[in-house]
Short mmCIF file of C-alpha atoms in Angstrom, two decimals:
data_model
loop_
_atom_site.label_atom_id
_atom_site.label_comp_id
_atom_site.label_asym_id
_atom_site.label_seq_id
_atom_site.Cartn_x
_atom_site.Cartn_y
_atom_site.Cartn_z
CA MET S 1 2.73 -7.91 26.40
CA ILE S 2 5.25 -9.76 24.24
CA GLU S 3 8.86 -9.11 23.32
CA VAL S 4 10.02 -9.30 19.68
CA GLU S 5 13.60 -8.57 18.64
CA GLY S 6 14.17 -6.99 22.05
CA VAL S 7 11.15 -4.68 21.67
CA LYS S 8 8.19 -4.89 24.07
CA ILE S 9 4.82 -4.78 22.33
CA ASP S 10 1.37 -4.54 23.88
CA THR S 11 -0.90 -7.09 22.22
CA ARG S 12 -4.16 -5.41 23.25
CA HIS S 13 -6.26 -3.06 21.12
CA TRP S 14 -5.83 0.71 21.38
CA ILE S 15 -9.25 2.34 21.75
CA GLY S 16 -10.14 5.74 23.13
CA GLY S 17 -6.64 6.37 24.47
CA GLU S 18 -6.33 3.14 26.44
CA ARG S 19 -5.45 -0.51 26.03
CA VAL S 20 -8.47 -2.77 25.68
CA PRO S 21 -8.23 -6.57 26.01
CA SER S 22 -10.27 -9.26 24.30
CA VAL S 23 -11.04 -12.75 25.53
CA ARG S 24 -10.24 -14.29 22.16
CA LYS S 25 -6.72 -14.32 20.70
CA PHE S 26 -5.04 -15.17 17.42
CA PRO S 27 -1.44 -16.36 16.92
CA ASP S 28 1.19 -14.20 15.24
CA ILE S 29 3.68 -16.33 13.30
CA SER S 30 6.97 -15.04 11.87
CA PRO S 31 7.62 -15.91 8.21
CA ILE S 32 11.36 -16.11 8.87
CA ASP S 33 11.23 -19.41 10.75
CA GLU S 34 7.51 -19.92 11.42
CA ALA S 35 8.15 -19.16 15.08
CA HIS S 36 5.20 -18.22 17.28
CA LEU S 37 5.76 -14.58 18.27
CA GLY S 38 2.78 -14.34 20.59
CA ASP S 39 -0.99 -14.28 20.88
CA ILE S 40 -2.72 -11.08 19.81
CA ASP S 41 -6.08 -9.87 21.14
CA ALA S 42 -8.75 -10.61 18.53
CA GLY S 43 -11.45 -8.02 18.16
CA GLY S 44 -14.97 -8.28 16.80
CA ALA S 45 -18.14 -6.24 16.58
CA ALA S 46 -17.93 -5.06 20.20
CA GLU S 47 -14.42 -3.67 19.80
CA ALA S 48 -15.30 -2.11 16.44
CA ASP S 49 -18.36 -0.40 17.98
CA ARG S 50 -16.27 0.87 20.88
CA ALA S 51 -13.56 2.22 18.60
CA VAL S 52 -16.01 3.99 16.29
CA ALA S 53 -17.79 5.48 19.30
CA ALA S 54 -14.50 6.77 20.68
CA ALA S 55 -13.55 8.23 17.30
CA ARG S 56 -16.93 9.91 16.92
CA ALA S 57 -16.82 11.34 20.43
CA THR S 58 -13.49 13.06 19.89
CA PHE S 59 -14.14 14.09 16.29
CA PRO S 60 -15.55 17.57 17.06
CA GLU S 61 -12.49 18.47 19.15
CA TRP S 62 -9.99 17.24 16.55
CA ALA S 63 -11.89 18.69 13.59
CA GLY S 64 -12.15 22.01 15.44
CA LYS S 65 -8.39 22.43 15.59
CA THR S 66 -6.67 24.41 12.88
CA ALA S 67 -4.55 22.63 10.30
CA ALA S 68 -1.49 24.12 11.99
CA GLU S 69 -2.52 22.78 15.40
CA ARG S 70 -3.14 19.31 14.01
CA GLY S 71 0.07 19.51 11.99
CA ALA S 72 2.18 20.28 15.06
CA ILE S 73 0.99 17.07 16.72
CA LEU S 74 1.43 14.99 13.55
CA ARG S 75 5.01 16.23 13.17
CA ARG S 76 5.68 15.07 16.73
CA VAL S 77 4.32 11.66 15.69
CA ALA S 78 6.79 11.69 12.81
CA ASP S 79 9.60 12.59 15.20
CA GLY S 80 8.61 9.66 17.41
CA ILE S 81 8.72 7.33 14.42
CA ASP S 82 12.21 8.55 13.57
CA GLU S 83 13.32 8.01 17.16
CA ARG S 84 12.02 4.43 17.11
CA ARG S 85 12.93 3.67 13.51
CA GLU S 86 15.23 0.79 14.43
CA ASP S 87 12.62 -0.80 16.73
CA LEU S 88 9.95 -0.49 14.06
CA ALA S 89 12.25 -1.90 11.38
CA ARG S 90 13.29 -4.93 13.44
CA VAL S 91 9.74 -5.72 14.56
CA GLU S 92 8.20 -5.44 11.10
CA THR S 93 10.95 -7.57 9.56
CA ARG S 94 10.29 -10.29 12.13
CA ASP S 95 6.55 -9.94 11.66
CA ASN S 96 6.17 -9.92 7.86
CA GLY S 97 9.54 -11.15 6.57
CA SER S 98 10.52 -8.09 4.52
CA LEU S 99 14.17 -7.08 4.33
CA LEU S 100 15.55 -5.30 7.38
CA ARG S 101 17.83 -3.18 5.21
CA SER S 102 14.79 -1.95 3.24
CA HIS S 103 12.91 -1.08 6.42
CA ARG S 104 15.88 0.83 7.76
CA ARG S 105 16.75 2.74 4.61
CA GLY S 106 13.45 3.32 2.88
CA VAL S 107 10.27 2.07 4.49
CA MET S 108 10.44 3.59 7.98
CA PRO S 109 11.69 6.98 6.74
CA ARG S 110 8.68 6.97 4.41
CA VAL S 111 6.40 6.16 7.38
CA ALA S 112 7.53 9.35 9.09
CA MET S 113 7.26 11.27 5.82
CA ASN S 114 3.62 10.23 5.46
CA PHE S 115 2.82 12.29 8.56
CA ARG S 116 5.09 15.26 7.81
CA PHE S 117 4.09 15.62 4.17
CA PHE S 118 0.34 15.67 4.79
CA ALA S 119 0.66 17.83 7.89
CA ASP S 120 2.50 20.39 5.76
CA TYR S 121 0.16 19.98 2.82
CA ALA S 122 -2.97 20.55 4.90
CA GLU S 123 -1.67 23.95 6.00
CA THR S 124 -1.34 25.11 2.39
CA LEU S 125 -4.49 23.44 1.06
CA ALA S 126 -6.63 26.08 -0.60
CA HIS S 127 -8.73 26.74 -3.67
CA PRO S 128 -8.98 30.17 -5.24
CA ASP S 129 -12.36 31.86 -4.87
CA LEU S 130 -14.63 31.76 -7.91
CA GLU S 131 -16.88 34.55 -9.13
CA VAL S 132 -20.17 34.28 -10.95
CA ARG S 133 -22.51 37.24 -11.64
CA GLY S 134 -20.85 39.21 -8.87
CA HIS S 135 -21.23 36.38 -6.33
CA ARG S 136 -18.16 35.01 -4.56
CA GLU S 137 -17.80 31.23 -4.23
CA ARG S 138 -15.49 29.98 -1.46
CA ILE S 139 -14.36 26.34 -1.65
CA THR S 140 -13.27 24.72 1.62
CA TYR S 141 -12.13 21.26 2.74
CA ASP S 142 -14.17 20.21 5.78
CA PRO S 143 -13.34 17.14 7.91
CA ALA S 144 -15.63 14.26 6.96
CA GLY S 145 -15.83 12.25 10.19
CA VAL S 146 -14.52 8.83 11.17
CA THR S 147 -12.25 7.05 8.69
CA ALA S 148 -11.90 3.26 8.76
CA ILE S 149 -8.60 2.02 7.34
CA ILE S 150 -7.96 -1.65 6.53
CA THR S 151 -4.41 -2.39 5.46
CA PRO S 152 -2.39 -5.31 4.00
CA TRP S 153 0.55 -7.29 5.32
CA ASN S 154 3.18 -6.66 2.64
CA ALA S 155 4.04 -3.16 3.91
CA PRO S 156 1.73 -2.78 6.89
CA LEU S 157 3.01 0.37 8.58
CA MET S 158 3.91 2.31 5.44
CA LEU S 159 0.60 1.59 3.70
CA ALA S 160 -1.38 2.32 6.88
CA THR S 161 0.25 5.70 7.50
CA TRP S 162 -0.12 6.62 3.80
CA ARG S 163 -3.85 6.80 4.70
CA ILE S 164 -3.67 7.73 8.40
CA GLY S 165 -1.51 10.79 7.66
CA PRO S 166 -3.92 12.61 5.34
CA ALA S 167 -7.02 11.45 7.21
CA LEU S 168 -5.76 12.95 10.47
CA ALA S 169 -4.35 16.05 8.76
CA ALA S 170 -7.79 16.61 7.21
CA GLY S 171 -9.34 16.61 10.69
CA ASN S 172 -10.85 13.13 10.60
CA THR S 173 -10.49 10.56 13.35
CA VAL S 174 -9.33 7.05 12.49
CA VAL S 175 -10.00 3.41 13.28
CA LEU S 176 -7.27 1.14 11.90
CA LYS S 177 -7.68 -2.59 11.35
CA PRO S 178 -4.13 -3.89 10.77
CA PRO S 179 -3.41 -7.17 8.95
CA GLU S 180 -3.64 -10.26 11.11
CA TRP S 181 -0.49 -11.65 9.46
CA ALA S 182 1.57 -8.61 10.52
CA PRO S 183 -0.15 -6.59 13.26
CA LEU S 184 2.70 -5.59 15.56
CA THR S 185 3.93 -2.21 14.27
CA ALA S 186 0.36 -0.84 14.41
CA SER S 187 0.46 -1.35 18.17
CA LEU S 188 3.81 0.45 18.38
CA LEU S 189 2.38 3.30 16.30
CA ALA S 190 -0.41 3.72 18.86
CA ASP S 191 2.20 4.13 21.59
CA ILE S 192 4.14 6.66 19.52
CA ALA S 193 1.02 8.68 18.70
CA HIS S 194 -0.04 8.76 22.34
CA GLU S 195 3.40 9.91 23.46
CA ALA S 196 3.29 12.64 20.80
CA GLY S 197 0.13 14.08 22.34
CA LEU S 198 -2.49 12.85 19.91
CA PRO S 199 -5.78 13.22 21.83
CA ALA S 200 -7.52 10.06 23.05
CA GLY S 201 -9.88 8.60 20.47
CA VAL S 202 -8.33 10.34 17.47
CA PHE S 203 -6.45 7.18 16.47
CA ASN S 204 -7.69 3.70 17.37
CA VAL S 205 -6.42 0.20 16.55
CA VAL S 206 -8.71 -2.85 16.43
CA GLN S 207 -6.85 -6.10 15.75
CA GLY S 208 -8.28 -9.29 14.36
CA THR S 209 -9.27 -11.07 11.18
CA GLY S 210 -11.07 -9.45 8.30
CA ALA S 211 -14.20 -11.51 8.88
CA GLU S 212 -14.41 -10.79 12.61
CA ALA S 213 -12.86 -7.32 13.07
CA GLY S 214 -12.85 -5.83 9.58
CA ALA S 215 -16.41 -6.70 8.56
CA PRO S 216 -18.10 -4.83 11.46
CA LEU S 217 -16.11 -1.71 10.50
CA THR S 218 -17.05 -1.87 6.82
CA ARG S 219 -20.78 -1.96 7.56
CA HIS S 220 -20.72 0.41 10.53
CA PRO S 221 -23.14 3.36 10.22
CA GLY S 222 -20.73 5.59 12.17
CA ILE S 223 -18.06 5.47 9.45
CA SER S 224 -17.77 8.42 7.05
CA ARG S 225 -14.85 7.22 4.89
CA LEU S 226 -13.37 3.76 4.22
CA SER S 227 -9.95 3.01 2.76
CA PHE S 228 -8.97 -0.55 1.89
CA THR S 229 -5.85 -2.08 0.37
CA GLY S 230 -6.07 -5.73 -0.63
CA SER S 231 -7.64 -8.17 -3.06
CA VAL S 232 -10.38 -7.66 -5.61
CA PRO S 233 -12.76 -10.28 -4.12
CA THR S 234 -12.46 -8.76 -0.64
CA ALA S 235 -13.06 -5.29 -2.07
CA GLY S 236 -16.32 -6.50 -3.58
CA VAL S 237 -17.49 -7.78 -0.19
CA ILE S 238 -16.49 -4.49 1.47
CA ALA S 239 -18.24 -2.39 -1.17
CA ALA S 240 -21.46 -4.34 -0.68
CA ALA S 241 -21.23 -3.96 3.11
CA ALA S 242 -20.60 -0.21 2.92
CA ALA S 243 -23.22 0.49 0.25
CA PRO S 244 -26.30 0.79 2.53
CA ASN S 245 -24.55 3.58 4.46
CA ILE S 246 -23.41 5.33 1.24
CA VAL S 247 -19.82 5.49 2.54
CA PRO S 248 -17.23 6.83 0.05
CA LEU S 249 -14.55 4.24 -0.66
CA SER S 250 -10.90 4.33 -1.68
CA PHE S 251 -9.59 0.98 -2.92
CA GLU S 252 -6.03 0.01 -3.84
CA LEU S 253 -6.33 -3.51 -5.20
CA GLY S 254 -4.36 -6.04 -7.20
CA GLY S 255 -2.00 -5.69 -10.11
CA LYS S 256 -0.58 -7.66 -13.01
CA SER S 257 1.69 -4.96 -14.30
CA PRO S 258 3.84 -5.18 -17.43
CA LEU S 259 7.49 -4.29 -17.95
CA LEU S 260 7.56 -3.37 -21.62
CA VAL S 261 11.10 -3.58 -23.05
CA PHE S 262 11.82 -2.24 -26.54
CA ALA S 263 14.83 -3.16 -28.66
CA ASP S 264 16.06 0.45 -28.65
CA CYS S 265 16.41 0.52 -24.84
CA ASP S 266 19.42 0.69 -22.56
CA LEU S 267 19.68 -3.05 -22.02
CA ASP S 268 21.61 -2.71 -18.75
CA LEU S 269 18.81 -0.54 -17.38
CA ALA S 270 16.14 -2.95 -18.60
CA VAL S 271 17.83 -5.89 -16.88
CA ASP S 272 18.21 -3.90 -13.66
CA LEU S 273 14.51 -3.00 -13.68
CA ALA S 274 13.48 -6.59 -14.37
CA VAL S 275 15.52 -8.03 -11.50
CA GLU S 276 14.19 -5.29 -9.20
CA GLN S 277 10.76 -6.92 -9.48
CA PHE S 278 11.92 -9.60 -7.02
CA ASP S 279 11.89 -6.95 -4.29
CA ASN S 280 10.04 -8.04 -1.13
CA ALA S 281 9.92 -11.59 -2.58
CA GLY S 282 7.55 -10.29 -5.25
CA GLN S 283 4.95 -9.28 -2.66
CA VAL S 284 4.49 -5.83 -4.18
CA CYS S 285 1.19 -4.73 -5.70
CA LEU S 286 2.98 -2.45 -8.18
CA GLY S 287 5.45 -5.11 -9.27
CA ALA S 288 5.96 -5.53 -13.01
CA CYS S 289 5.70 -9.30 -13.02
CA ARG S 290 4.98 -9.63 -16.75
CA LEU S 291 8.21 -9.07 -18.70
CA LEU S 292 7.30 -8.20 -22.32
CA VAL S 293 10.39 -7.92 -24.50
CA GLN S 294 10.78 -7.13 -28.20
CA GLU S 295 11.92 -10.07 -30.27
CA GLY S 296 15.22 -8.59 -31.47
CA ILE S 297 16.71 -8.48 -27.97
CA ALA S 298 14.65 -11.19 -26.28
CA GLU S 299 17.35 -13.85 -26.20
CA GLU S 300 20.04 -11.61 -24.75
CA PHE S 301 17.66 -9.89 -22.33
CA THR S 302 16.33 -13.21 -21.04
CA ALA S 303 19.78 -14.71 -20.56
CA ARG S 304 21.00 -11.67 -18.65
CA VAL S 305 17.92 -11.45 -16.42
CA VAL S 306 18.17 -15.15 -15.54
CA GLU S 307 21.88 -14.78 -14.77
CA ARG S 308 21.32 -11.76 -12.55
CA ALA S 309 18.35 -13.29 -10.76
CA ARG S 310 20.28 -16.50 -10.10
CA ALA S 311 22.86 -14.43 -8.20
CA LEU S 312 20.26 -13.00 -5.80
CA VAL S 313 20.87 -14.05 -2.21
CA GLN S 314 17.87 -15.63 -0.52
CA GLY S 315 17.74 -16.10 3.22
CA ASP S 316 17.01 -14.54 6.59
CA PRO S 317 15.77 -10.98 5.88
CA ARG S 318 17.56 -9.70 8.99
CA ASP S 319 20.90 -10.34 7.23
CA GLU S 320 22.06 -7.24 5.34
CA LYS S 321 23.32 -9.47 2.50
CA THR S 322 19.91 -11.00 1.82
CA ASP S 323 18.09 -9.91 -1.35
CA VAL S 324 14.99 -12.13 -1.18
CA GLY S 325 13.29 -13.23 2.02
CA ALA S 326 10.40 -15.53 2.83
CA LEU S 327 6.75 -15.42 1.87
CA VAL S 328 4.49 -14.07 4.59
CA SER S 329 2.60 -17.21 5.66
CA ARG S 330 2.12 -20.90 5.02
CA GLN S 331 -1.23 -20.17 3.38
CA HIS S 332 0.31 -17.66 0.98
CA PHE S 333 3.28 -19.95 0.29
CA GLU S 334 0.90 -22.71 -0.82
CA ARG S 335 -1.00 -20.24 -2.99
CA VAL S 336 2.16 -19.14 -4.84
CA SER S 337 3.32 -22.74 -5.19
CA GLY S 338 -0.03 -23.68 -6.71
CA PHE S 339 0.20 -21.00 -9.37
CA VAL S 340 3.62 -22.18 -10.52
CA GLU S 341 2.75 -25.87 -10.41
CA ARG S 342 -0.31 -25.31 -12.58
CA ALA S 343 1.69 -23.17 -15.02
CA LEU S 344 4.35 -25.87 -15.41
CA THR S 345 1.69 -28.54 -15.89
CA GLY S 346 0.13 -26.32 -18.54
CA GLY S 347 3.30 -26.16 -20.60
CA ALA S 348 5.28 -23.23 -19.19
CA LYS S 349 9.02 -23.73 -18.72
CA ALA S 350 10.98 -22.64 -15.67
CA LEU S 351 14.09 -20.77 -16.80
CA LEU S 352 14.92 -20.24 -13.12
CA GLY S 353 13.48 -21.64 -9.90
CA GLY S 354 10.05 -23.13 -10.23
CA GLY S 355 9.60 -24.35 -6.68
CA PRO S 356 10.46 -23.93 -2.99
CA ASN S 357 14.04 -23.22 -1.95
CA THR S 358 14.69 -26.67 -0.52
CA GLY S 359 18.02 -25.58 0.93
CA LEU S 360 16.28 -23.09 3.22
CA GLY S 361 12.97 -24.87 3.75
CA GLY S 362 10.12 -23.16 5.51
CA LEU S 363 8.43 -20.36 3.59
CA TYR S 364 11.28 -19.56 1.20
CA TYR S 365 10.20 -19.78 -2.44
CA SER S 366 12.94 -19.62 -5.07
CA PRO S 367 13.02 -16.61 -7.42
CA THR S 368 11.26 -17.99 -10.50
CA ILE S 369 11.18 -16.98 -14.16
CA LEU S 370 8.71 -18.74 -16.47
CA ALA S 371 8.57 -18.71 -20.27
CA GLY S 372 6.27 -20.31 -22.80
CA ALA S 373 2.99 -19.89 -20.94
CA GLU S 374 -0.11 -20.09 -23.08
CA PRO S 375 -1.66 -16.68 -23.85
CA GLY S 376 -4.60 -16.08 -21.54
CA SER S 377 -3.43 -18.69 -19.03
CA GLU S 378 -3.77 -18.17 -15.31
CA ILE S 379 -0.10 -17.39 -14.70
CA LEU S 380 -0.35 -14.48 -17.18
CA THR S 381 -3.66 -13.09 -15.98
CA GLU S 382 -3.98 -13.61 -12.21
CA GLU S 383 -1.96 -11.90 -9.48
CA VAL S 384 0.53 -14.37 -7.98
CA PHE S 385 2.07 -11.93 -5.47
CA GLY S 386 5.29 -13.87 -5.10
CA PRO S 387 8.81 -14.03 -6.61
CA VAL S 388 7.49 -15.20 -9.98
CA LEU S 389 8.07 -13.40 -13.29
CA THR S 390 6.88 -14.43 -16.74
CA ILE S 391 8.58 -13.60 -20.05
CA GLN S 392 6.76 -13.06 -23.34
CA THR S 393 7.94 -11.56 -26.64
CA PHE S 394 6.33 -9.11 -29.05
CA LYS S 395 7.12 -8.05 -32.60
CA ASP S 396 6.26 -4.36 -32.81
CA GLU S 397 4.93 -1.44 -30.82
CA ASP S 398 1.28 -2.14 -31.45
CA GLN S 399 1.54 -5.76 -30.35
CA GLY S 400 3.56 -4.78 -27.30
CA VAL S 401 0.91 -2.29 -26.19
CA ARG S 402 -1.88 -4.79 -26.80
CA MET S 403 -0.12 -7.39 -24.68
CA ALA S 404 0.61 -4.86 -21.92
CA ASN S 405 -3.06 -3.87 -21.81
CA ASP S 406 -4.33 -7.45 -21.99
CA THR S 407 -5.26 -7.56 -18.30
CA ARG S 408 -8.23 -6.71 -16.12
CA PHE S 409 -5.85 -4.83 -13.82
CA GLY S 410 -4.37 -1.39 -14.32
CA LEU S 411 -2.34 -0.37 -11.31
CA ALA S 412 1.01 0.36 -12.98
CA ALA S 413 3.16 -0.19 -16.06
CA THR S 414 6.86 0.25 -16.74
CA LEU S 415 8.26 1.14 -20.14
CA VAL S 416 11.92 0.92 -21.21
CA THR S 417 12.93 2.63 -24.46
CA GLY S 418 15.66 4.83 -25.84
CA ASP S 419 13.25 6.80 -28.06
CA PRO S 420 11.59 9.83 -26.38
CA GLU S 421 8.85 9.95 -29.02
CA ARG S 422 8.04 6.27 -28.49
CA ALA S 423 7.97 6.89 -24.75
CA GLU S 424 5.31 9.58 -25.26
CA ARG S 425 3.26 7.46 -27.66
CA VAL S 426 3.32 4.25 -25.68
CA SER S 427 2.84 5.74 -22.21
CA ALA S 428 -0.29 7.52 -23.49
CA ARG S 429 -1.72 4.19 -24.70
CA LEU S 430 -1.02 2.13 -21.56
CA ASN S 431 -3.96 1.48 -19.23
CA ALA S 432 -2.47 2.13 -15.79
CA GLY S 433 -2.76 4.50 -12.87
CA THR S 434 1.02 5.01 -12.88
CA VAL S 435 3.41 4.62 -15.82
CA TRP S 436 7.15 4.64 -15.25
CA VAL S 437 9.43 5.38 -18.20
CA ASN S 438 13.00 4.11 -17.81
CA CYS S 439 12.58 3.99 -14.04
CA PHE S 440 10.56 2.25 -11.34
CA PHE S 441 8.95 3.08 -8.00
CA VAL S 442 9.57 6.83 -8.19
CA ARG S 443 6.70 9.06 -7.02
CA ASP S 444 6.18 12.35 -5.23
CA LEU S 445 3.59 12.11 -2.44
CA GLY S 446 1.71 14.97 -4.07
CA ALA S 447 1.11 12.96 -7.25
CA PRO S 448 -2.08 10.94 -7.75
CA PHE S 449 -1.87 7.24 -6.94
CA GLY S 450 -4.44 4.58 -7.70
CA GLY S 451 -5.46 2.01 -10.26
CA SER S 452 -7.71 1.61 -13.25
CA GLY S 453 -9.80 -1.43 -14.09
CA LYS S 454 -9.89 -3.98 -11.28
CA SER S 455 -6.92 -2.32 -9.58
CA GLY S 456 -8.96 0.10 -7.56
CA ILE S 457 -11.26 3.06 -7.09
CA GLY S 458 -10.12 6.63 -6.65
CA ARG S 459 -6.80 8.42 -6.30
CA GLU S 460 -4.81 9.46 -3.25
CA GLY S 461 -1.81 11.73 -2.80
CA GLY S 462 -1.60 15.51 -2.41
CA THR S 463 -4.91 17.26 -3.05
CA TYR S 464 -6.41 13.97 -4.25
CA SER S 465 -6.18 12.61 -0.69
CA PHE S 466 -8.01 15.61 0.73
CA ASP S 467 -10.65 15.38 -1.99
CA PHE S 468 -11.41 11.95 -0.52
CA TYR S 469 -10.90 12.44 3.22
CA CYS S 470 -12.78 15.76 3.27
CA ASP S 471 -16.24 17.02 2.45
CA VAL S 472 -15.44 19.66 -0.16
CA LYS S 473 -17.84 22.55 0.41
CA ASN S 474 -18.84 25.48 -1.80
CA THR S 475 -20.17 28.58 0.00
CA VAL S 476 -21.67 31.27 -2.23
CA PHE S 477 -21.76 34.91 -0.99
CA SER S 478 -24.12 37.39 -2.55
CA PRO S 479 -22.86 40.94 -3.07
CA ASP S 480 -26.21 42.22 -1.79
CA GLY S 481 -28.37 41.74 1.28
CA TRP S 482 -25.90 42.92 3.91
CA ARG S 483 -28.15 45.60 5.41
CA SER S 484 -30.08 44.40 8.47
CA HIS S 485 -33.78 45.18 8.94
CA GLY S 486 -34.49 48.36 10.84
#
């Protein structure tokens, strides 16, 4: 047991409705000041086996409940999240360095919504019967089994519950492997779920590194579904591990999204959207880190974005005035620094930032805007995942679209224009799972979410989630043959 921001947190795994210790531990370090928050129990194959066994044992009971019965429990989980919203916000800010004000106002309310929305949706999930040659075809959504969920550190609780919510609402049981760089709110969620009356074994948490705790889950024969959010290389390893068991996968992977700014746009709006990309210190998979601006307004747009970004307040994310916090770990800090250093050596120019925030020290990297990078260079093609934006210019619509699509990723794209017809034309040509027109980060939970290209496999949200977390069954009834023999 440790105490973080006045909140007591059990550092053991949660398996089969009880706390389970491990001999081995791993340290949890806060990005804010690199303070040691505590030692967390580190799981491996034994803990993964135990968690999957617990989830499989309780699966028939949970799957046998009606959607309404499951929904009632999941809504109590959501209520518990709301009641502990401040605890969850403070702990996650300390653990992963994201802004406390964002956790309070947006992230933790969304965590609760992930349970309520899918609990409600499951109760209305239905497909109209089909008819062929007088035969009736009934389509149903059957629980699939045990779902393994492996989540990232940039929004650990929100991104975990975005998968846990529909998996449980569908009637599956869950084993969660939280990120080792930010594991604490997963432990609190286990407490909240238990207090809400979620049966033992329905939700399990196995902590540890990807290699030691995640890998045994990905290759486990007892898993029926696997959801992963993270990097492309790790996804390849997971896919290979899951392949022998023919486990369906849902992957949300990297991004290198464009913000495409046309000369006919509302320039104030375009500048606002560009500066918004520094949210969470740029550690956002959907972030539009490539600013592509039409030549006629490029000079003014660039000057205004640099001026606005320079005014951002960087510092302790627990301070309500802070706009940009720290990067999550020393390892990630060095990775981001390396990208920028290589870009500058290669001829790019830093219009803003370009290095660590020496006034703050630690893991604080200055908001950075780079121009003049060589087409095809690393800084324009690889995901940096930090507070680093690049600016490029284009002449006309065709060139702008080509540059926007010149990436192996396809998670999202943002388009800013004052011409509705251009908005229709360009959005149809952009290769992305989500396209925002004159807005950013707006999405109903019923809408499909996922990436094209190297940004992922599959879609989740609304019915799309249940298509994945369920076995969709077709039962065909003949109009004849109802008379029994004799």
